[in-house]
XYZ file of C-alpha atoms in Angstrom:
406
model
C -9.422 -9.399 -22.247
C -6.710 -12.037 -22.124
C -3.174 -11.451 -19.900
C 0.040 -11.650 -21.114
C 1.542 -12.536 -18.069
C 2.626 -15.660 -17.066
C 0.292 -17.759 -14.169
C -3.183 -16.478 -13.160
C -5.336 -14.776 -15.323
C -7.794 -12.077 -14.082
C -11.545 -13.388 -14.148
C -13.543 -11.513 -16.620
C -15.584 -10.149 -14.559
C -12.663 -8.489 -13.103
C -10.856 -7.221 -15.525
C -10.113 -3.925 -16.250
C -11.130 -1.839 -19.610
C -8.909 0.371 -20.958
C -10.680 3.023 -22.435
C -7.721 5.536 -23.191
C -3.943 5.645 -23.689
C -1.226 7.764 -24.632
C 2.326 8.399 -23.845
C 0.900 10.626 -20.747
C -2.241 8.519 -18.719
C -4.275 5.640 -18.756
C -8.041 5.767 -18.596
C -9.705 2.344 -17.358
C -12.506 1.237 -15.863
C -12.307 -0.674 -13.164
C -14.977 -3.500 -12.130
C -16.635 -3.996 -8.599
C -14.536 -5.746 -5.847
C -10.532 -5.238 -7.454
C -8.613 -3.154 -5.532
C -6.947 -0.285 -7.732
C -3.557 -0.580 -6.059
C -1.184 -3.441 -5.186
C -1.118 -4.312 -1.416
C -1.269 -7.786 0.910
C -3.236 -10.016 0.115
C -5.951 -11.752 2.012
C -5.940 -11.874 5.876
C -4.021 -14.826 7.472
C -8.032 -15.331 8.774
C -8.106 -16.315 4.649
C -10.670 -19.288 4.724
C -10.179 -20.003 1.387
C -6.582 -21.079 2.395
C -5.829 -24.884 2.703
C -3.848 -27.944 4.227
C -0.495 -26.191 5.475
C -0.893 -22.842 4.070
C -3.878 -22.416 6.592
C -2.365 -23.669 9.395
C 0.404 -20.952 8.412
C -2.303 -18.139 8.146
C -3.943 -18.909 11.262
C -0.679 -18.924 13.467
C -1.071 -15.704 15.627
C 1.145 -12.673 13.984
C 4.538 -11.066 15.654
C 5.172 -7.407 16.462
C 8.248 -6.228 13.826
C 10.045 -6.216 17.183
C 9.069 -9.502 19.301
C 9.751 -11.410 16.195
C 13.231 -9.449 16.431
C 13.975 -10.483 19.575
C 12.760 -14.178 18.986
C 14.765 -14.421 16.128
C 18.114 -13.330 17.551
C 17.418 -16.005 20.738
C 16.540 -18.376 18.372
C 19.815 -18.341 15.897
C 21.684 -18.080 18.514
C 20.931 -20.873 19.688
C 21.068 -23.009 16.604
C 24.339 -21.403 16.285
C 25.398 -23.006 19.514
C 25.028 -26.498 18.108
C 26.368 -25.376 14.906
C 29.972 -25.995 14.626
C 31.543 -23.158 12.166
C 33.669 -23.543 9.199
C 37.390 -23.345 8.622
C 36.777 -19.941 7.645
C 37.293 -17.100 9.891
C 34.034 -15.064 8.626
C 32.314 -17.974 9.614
C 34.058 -18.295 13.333
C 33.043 -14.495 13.718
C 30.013 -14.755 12.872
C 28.322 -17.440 14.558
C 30.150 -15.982 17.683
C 28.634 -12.503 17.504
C 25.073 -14.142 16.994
C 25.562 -16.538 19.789
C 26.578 -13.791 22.030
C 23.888 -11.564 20.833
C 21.339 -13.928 21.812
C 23.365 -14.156 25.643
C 22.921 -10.508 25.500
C 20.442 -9.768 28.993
C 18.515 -7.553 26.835
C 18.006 -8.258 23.409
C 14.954 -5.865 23.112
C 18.035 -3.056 23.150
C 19.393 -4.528 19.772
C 18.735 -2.231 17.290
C 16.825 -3.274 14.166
C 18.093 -0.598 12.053
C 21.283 -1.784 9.659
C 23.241 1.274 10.271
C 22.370 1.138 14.277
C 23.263 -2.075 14.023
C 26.300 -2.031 12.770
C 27.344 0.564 15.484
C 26.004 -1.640 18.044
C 28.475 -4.368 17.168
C 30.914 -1.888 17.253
C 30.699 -0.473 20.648
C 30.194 -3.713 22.063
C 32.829 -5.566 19.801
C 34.553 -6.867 22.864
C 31.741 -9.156 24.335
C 30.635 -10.052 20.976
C 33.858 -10.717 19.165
C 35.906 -11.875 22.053
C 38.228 -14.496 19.974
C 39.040 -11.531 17.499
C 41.128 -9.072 18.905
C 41.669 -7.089 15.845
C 38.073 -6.130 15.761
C 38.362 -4.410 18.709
C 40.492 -1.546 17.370
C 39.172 1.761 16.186
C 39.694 1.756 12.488
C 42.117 -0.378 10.040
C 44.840 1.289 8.731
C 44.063 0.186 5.369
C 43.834 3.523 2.979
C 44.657 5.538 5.601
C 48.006 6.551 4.549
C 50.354 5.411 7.242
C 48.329 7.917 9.775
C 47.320 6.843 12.889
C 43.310 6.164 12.662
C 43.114 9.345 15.479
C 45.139 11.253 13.704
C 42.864 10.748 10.333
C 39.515 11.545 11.922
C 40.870 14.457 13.632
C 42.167 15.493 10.854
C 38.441 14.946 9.005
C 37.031 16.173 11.436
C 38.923 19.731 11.065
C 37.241 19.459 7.741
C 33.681 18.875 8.293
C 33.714 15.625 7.363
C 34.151 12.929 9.650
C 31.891 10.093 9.828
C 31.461 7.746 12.716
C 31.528 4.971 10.652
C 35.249 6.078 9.778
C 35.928 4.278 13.453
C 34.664 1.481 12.323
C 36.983 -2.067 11.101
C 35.805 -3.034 7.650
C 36.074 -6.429 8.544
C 33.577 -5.751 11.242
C 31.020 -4.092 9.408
C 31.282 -7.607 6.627
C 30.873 -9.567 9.911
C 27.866 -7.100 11.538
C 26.665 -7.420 7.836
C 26.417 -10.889 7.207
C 24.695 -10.956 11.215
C 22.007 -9.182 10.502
C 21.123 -10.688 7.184
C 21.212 -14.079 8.865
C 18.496 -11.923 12.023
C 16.322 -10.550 9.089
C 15.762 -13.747 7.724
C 14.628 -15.418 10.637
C 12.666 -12.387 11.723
C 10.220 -12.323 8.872
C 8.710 -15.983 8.696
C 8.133 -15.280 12.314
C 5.831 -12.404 11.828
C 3.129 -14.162 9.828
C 2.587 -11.142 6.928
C 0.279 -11.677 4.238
C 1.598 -12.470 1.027
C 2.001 -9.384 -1.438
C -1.066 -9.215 -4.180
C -0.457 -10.862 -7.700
C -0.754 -8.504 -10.578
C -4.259 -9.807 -11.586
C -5.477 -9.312 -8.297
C -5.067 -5.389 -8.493
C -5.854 -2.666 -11.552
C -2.589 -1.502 -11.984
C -1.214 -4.627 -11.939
C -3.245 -5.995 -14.554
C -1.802 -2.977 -16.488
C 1.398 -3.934 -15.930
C 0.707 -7.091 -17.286
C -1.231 -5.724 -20.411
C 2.251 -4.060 -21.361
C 1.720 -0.500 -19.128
C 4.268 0.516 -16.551
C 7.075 -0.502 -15.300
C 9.146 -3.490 -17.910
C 9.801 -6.614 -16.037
C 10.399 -10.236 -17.721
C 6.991 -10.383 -17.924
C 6.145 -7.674 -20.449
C 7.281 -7.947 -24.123
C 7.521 -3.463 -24.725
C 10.669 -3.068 -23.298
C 9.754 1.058 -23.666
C 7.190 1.374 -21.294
C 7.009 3.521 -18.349
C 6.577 3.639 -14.952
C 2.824 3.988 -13.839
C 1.792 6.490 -11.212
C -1.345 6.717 -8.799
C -3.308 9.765 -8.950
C -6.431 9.145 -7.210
C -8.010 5.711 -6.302
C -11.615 3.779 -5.974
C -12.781 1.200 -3.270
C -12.172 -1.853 -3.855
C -16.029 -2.441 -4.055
C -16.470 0.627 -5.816
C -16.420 0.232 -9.630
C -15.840 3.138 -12.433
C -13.754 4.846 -14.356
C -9.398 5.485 -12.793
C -6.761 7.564 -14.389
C -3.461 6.273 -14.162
C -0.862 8.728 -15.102
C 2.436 6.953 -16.925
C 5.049 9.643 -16.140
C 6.051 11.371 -13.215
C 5.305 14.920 -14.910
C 1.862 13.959 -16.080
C 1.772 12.667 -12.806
C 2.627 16.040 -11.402
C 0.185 17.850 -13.305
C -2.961 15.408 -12.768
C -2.305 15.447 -8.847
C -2.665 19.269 -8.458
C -5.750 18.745 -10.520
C -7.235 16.417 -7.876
C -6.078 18.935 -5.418
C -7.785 21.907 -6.421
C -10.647 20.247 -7.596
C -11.147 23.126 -10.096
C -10.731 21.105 -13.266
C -11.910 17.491 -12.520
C -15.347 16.651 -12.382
C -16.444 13.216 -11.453
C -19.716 11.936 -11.149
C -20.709 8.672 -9.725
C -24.095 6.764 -10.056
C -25.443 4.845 -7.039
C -28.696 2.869 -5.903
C -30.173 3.209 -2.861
C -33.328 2.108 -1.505
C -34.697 4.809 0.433
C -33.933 8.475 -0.405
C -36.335 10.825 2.209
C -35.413 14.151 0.407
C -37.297 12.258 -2.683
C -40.067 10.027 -1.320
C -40.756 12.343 1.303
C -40.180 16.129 0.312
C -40.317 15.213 -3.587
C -36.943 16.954 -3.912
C -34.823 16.092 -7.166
C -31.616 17.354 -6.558
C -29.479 19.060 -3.629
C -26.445 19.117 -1.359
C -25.166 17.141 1.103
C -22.818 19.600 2.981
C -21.981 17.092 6.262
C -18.211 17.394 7.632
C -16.323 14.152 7.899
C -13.454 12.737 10.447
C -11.967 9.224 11.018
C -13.378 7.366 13.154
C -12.105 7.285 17.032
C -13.307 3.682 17.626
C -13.263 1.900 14.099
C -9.606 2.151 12.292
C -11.296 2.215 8.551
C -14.266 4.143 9.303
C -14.872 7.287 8.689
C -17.965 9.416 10.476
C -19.594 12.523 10.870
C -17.994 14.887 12.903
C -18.458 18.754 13.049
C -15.682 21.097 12.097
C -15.001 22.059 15.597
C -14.433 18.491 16.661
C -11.830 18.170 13.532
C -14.309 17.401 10.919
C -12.761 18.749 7.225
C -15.338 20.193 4.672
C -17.313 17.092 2.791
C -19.742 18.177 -0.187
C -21.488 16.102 -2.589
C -24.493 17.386 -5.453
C -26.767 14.929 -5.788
C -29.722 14.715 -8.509
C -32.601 11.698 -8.752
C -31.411 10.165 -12.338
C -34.224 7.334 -12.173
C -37.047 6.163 -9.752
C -36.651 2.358 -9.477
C -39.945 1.604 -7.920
C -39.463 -0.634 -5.198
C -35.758 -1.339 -5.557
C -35.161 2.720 -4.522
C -33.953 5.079 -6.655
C -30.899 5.728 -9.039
C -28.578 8.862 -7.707
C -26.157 10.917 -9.357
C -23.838 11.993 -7.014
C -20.582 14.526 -7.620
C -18.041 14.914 -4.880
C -16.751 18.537 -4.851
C -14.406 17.097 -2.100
C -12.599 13.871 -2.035
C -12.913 12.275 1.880
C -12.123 8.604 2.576
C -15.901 6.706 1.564
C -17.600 10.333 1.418
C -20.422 8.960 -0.449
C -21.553 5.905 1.365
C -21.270 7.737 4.422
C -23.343 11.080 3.014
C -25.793 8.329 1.372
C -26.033 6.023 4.513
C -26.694 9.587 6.542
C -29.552 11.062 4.216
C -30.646 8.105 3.172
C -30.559 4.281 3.847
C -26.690 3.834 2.323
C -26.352 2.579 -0.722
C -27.125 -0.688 -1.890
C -24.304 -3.287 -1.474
C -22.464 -1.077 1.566
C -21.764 -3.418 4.103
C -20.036 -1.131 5.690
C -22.076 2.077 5.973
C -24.923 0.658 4.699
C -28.484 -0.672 6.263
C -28.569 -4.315 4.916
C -25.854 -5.167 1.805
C -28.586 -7.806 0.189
C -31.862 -6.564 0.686
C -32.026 -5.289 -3.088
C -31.791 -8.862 -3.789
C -35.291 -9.965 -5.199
C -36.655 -12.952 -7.301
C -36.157 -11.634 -10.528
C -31.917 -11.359 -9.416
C -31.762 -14.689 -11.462
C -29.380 -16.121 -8.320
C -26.556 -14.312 -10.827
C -26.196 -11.009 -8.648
C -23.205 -10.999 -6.730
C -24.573 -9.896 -2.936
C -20.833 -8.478 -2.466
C -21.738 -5.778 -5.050
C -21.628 -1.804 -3.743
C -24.180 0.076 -6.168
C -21.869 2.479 -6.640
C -19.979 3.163 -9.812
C -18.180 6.569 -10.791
C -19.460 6.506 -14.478
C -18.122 9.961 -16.013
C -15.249 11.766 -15.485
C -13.697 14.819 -16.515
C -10.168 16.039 -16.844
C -7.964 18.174 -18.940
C -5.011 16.234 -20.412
C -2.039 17.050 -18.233
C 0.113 17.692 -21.660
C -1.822 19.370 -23.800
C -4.444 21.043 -21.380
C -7.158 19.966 -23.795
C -10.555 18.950 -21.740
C -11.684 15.308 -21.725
C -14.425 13.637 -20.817
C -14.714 9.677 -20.353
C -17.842 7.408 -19.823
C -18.403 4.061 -18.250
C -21.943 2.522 -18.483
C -22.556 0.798 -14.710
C -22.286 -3.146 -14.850
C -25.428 -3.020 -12.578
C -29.476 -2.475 -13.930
């Protein structure tokens, strides 16, 4: 599959199949270790980064606030040595940043536009010292010759005063322009991780195969937004329906929600399976109540019901015995908790091949005849069928995805 998009292409082995389209969804499936969503990318602990853009990553990240606060100390001070322009916007402005960075505590400042805004307002006095006529209440401008009390009383007798009727228009450009100049310095300062390209996520690499949204990018210039239904692991590989309006969209999330008319069913390998090699059982339930994890932000665990575990349930059948490399599961999740599988598998059995996560050792599958081509990154786990009813025309559909694994 080639990209239309301008830059980076998507590796082949990463690179989504689309297996179904219409006006209403998207069917794909997605390969191992692509993330179905846009998000950051890589840590700044990103050791593939080099020369200065390391040195960047590796600089120790802000709090949204501290980096608030360091900004406003810091422009004001280049402000100080700055001298302003002819122009009175100008004046005003680097005086309001130089005295906000004199204020004694600039943790108070608000963040907020609108807050801010008000803040300058109130305190218009110490930070606008050399403009008098931002001190007053309200211009007169459009206020037809009334007083400004006079006009928000009279608003107010109405329901419909504002507190931002108080406020100079001139003052808001200045408070405006202030915090622009804040923002800017803010975010360098708090080190985030740059946003994912397209090719780095499956939806994005539908946006660039002419799905979703139009940007310069696309040629269609009739295509639609795309909207997330349901997701996979990154590591996780298998079939994804992305629905391409918001009532399709509507439709296919009550689906997932009742669970009633979507069936998926994922295969996975794991090496040791006790309910087989032990009780030569080929199919059962796995009926183990999950909960996030107290001590580990993106684990989940085991947890009973009266400790705030919610209902988990997976049906799970033998599909093939692989000798000494385990066995082959099917596995269907009537529920649809955060890594149910790996952590039902990794419970029963010894986790699924690949889970470094949940899982007893993410390369021991790894044997001679591997060919050094297996990637030891790769979770055995891949939802290969799915089905749905179409969220137009109700009709059932079923999908297939053969596992990239053997």
């Amino acid at each position: 599959m080639e990209s239309r998009a301008e830059g980076r292409s998507p590796d082949r082995r990463r690179a989504v199949e689309v297996l179904f389209s219409d006006d209403d969804i998207v069917v794909i499936s997605k390969p191992p270790n692509l993330r179905s969503v846009p998000g950051w990318a890589n840590s700044p602990a990103d050791l593939s980064l080099k020369g200065a853009d390391r040195a960047q990553s590796e600089r120790p990240r802000l709090t949204a606030q501290e980096a608030w606060v360091k900004a406003i100390q810091k422009i004001g001070s280049l402000m100080a040595e700055t001298k302003p322009d002819a122009d009175q916007t100008d004046g005003a402005v680097n005086e309001c940043l130089i005295n906000l960075a004199s204020t004694a505590d600039t943790s108070s400042i608000p963040r907020k536009p609108k807050l801010f805004i008000k803040y300058c307002h109130r305190n218009s006095k110490k930070l606008f010292p050399s403009y008098e006529e931002l001190h007053m209440k309200r211009n007169l401008e459009h206020s037809n010759q009334r007083t400004p009390d006079e006009h928000v009383r009279k608003k107010r007798r109405r329901g419909k005063c504002n507190q931002n009727d108080d406020i100079p228009h001139q003052l808001r450009i200045h408070a405006c322009k202030c915090h622009t100049l804040i923002l800017e310095e803010q975010l360098p300062l708090m080190n985030l991780p740059k946003q994912t390209e397209d090719w780095e996520s499956a939806v994005g690499q539908l946006k660039q195969l002419g799905f979703g949204e139009h940007d310069s990018r696309v040629l269609d210039t009739n295509t639609k937004h795309l909207y997330v239904v349901h997701r996979l692991d990154c590591q996780t590989s298998g079939i994804m329906v992305v629905a391409r309006s918001q009532a399709a969209a509507s439709v296919l999330a009550a689906a997932w929600r009742e669970r009633e008319s979507v069936k998926k069913f994922y295969t996975a390998n794991v090496l040791s399976w006790p309910p087989y090699h032990e009780d030569k059982e080929r199919e059962g339930v796995i009926d183990l109540a999950l909960g996030p994890s107290l001590t580990e932000r993106i684990k989940w665990v085991v947890r009973s019901a009266e400790s705030g575990g919610k209902e988990s349930r997976t049906v799970w059948k033998i599909r093939r015995d692989l000798g000494p490399k385990g066995v082959e599961l099917e596995l269907q999740p009537i529920t649809g908790r955060t890594h149910q599988l790996r952590i039902h598998c990794a419970t029963v059995g010894s986790g699924i091949v690949g889970d470094s996560l949940y899982g007893d050792d993410p390369v021991k599958w790894l044997g001679e005849d591997s060919g050094g081509d297996a990637d030891r990154d790769t979770l055995r786990l891949h939802a290969h069928r799915l089905i749905i009813k179409h969220p137009k025309t109700g009709q059932e559909m079923e999908f297939e995805s053969p596992k990239s694994w053997h």
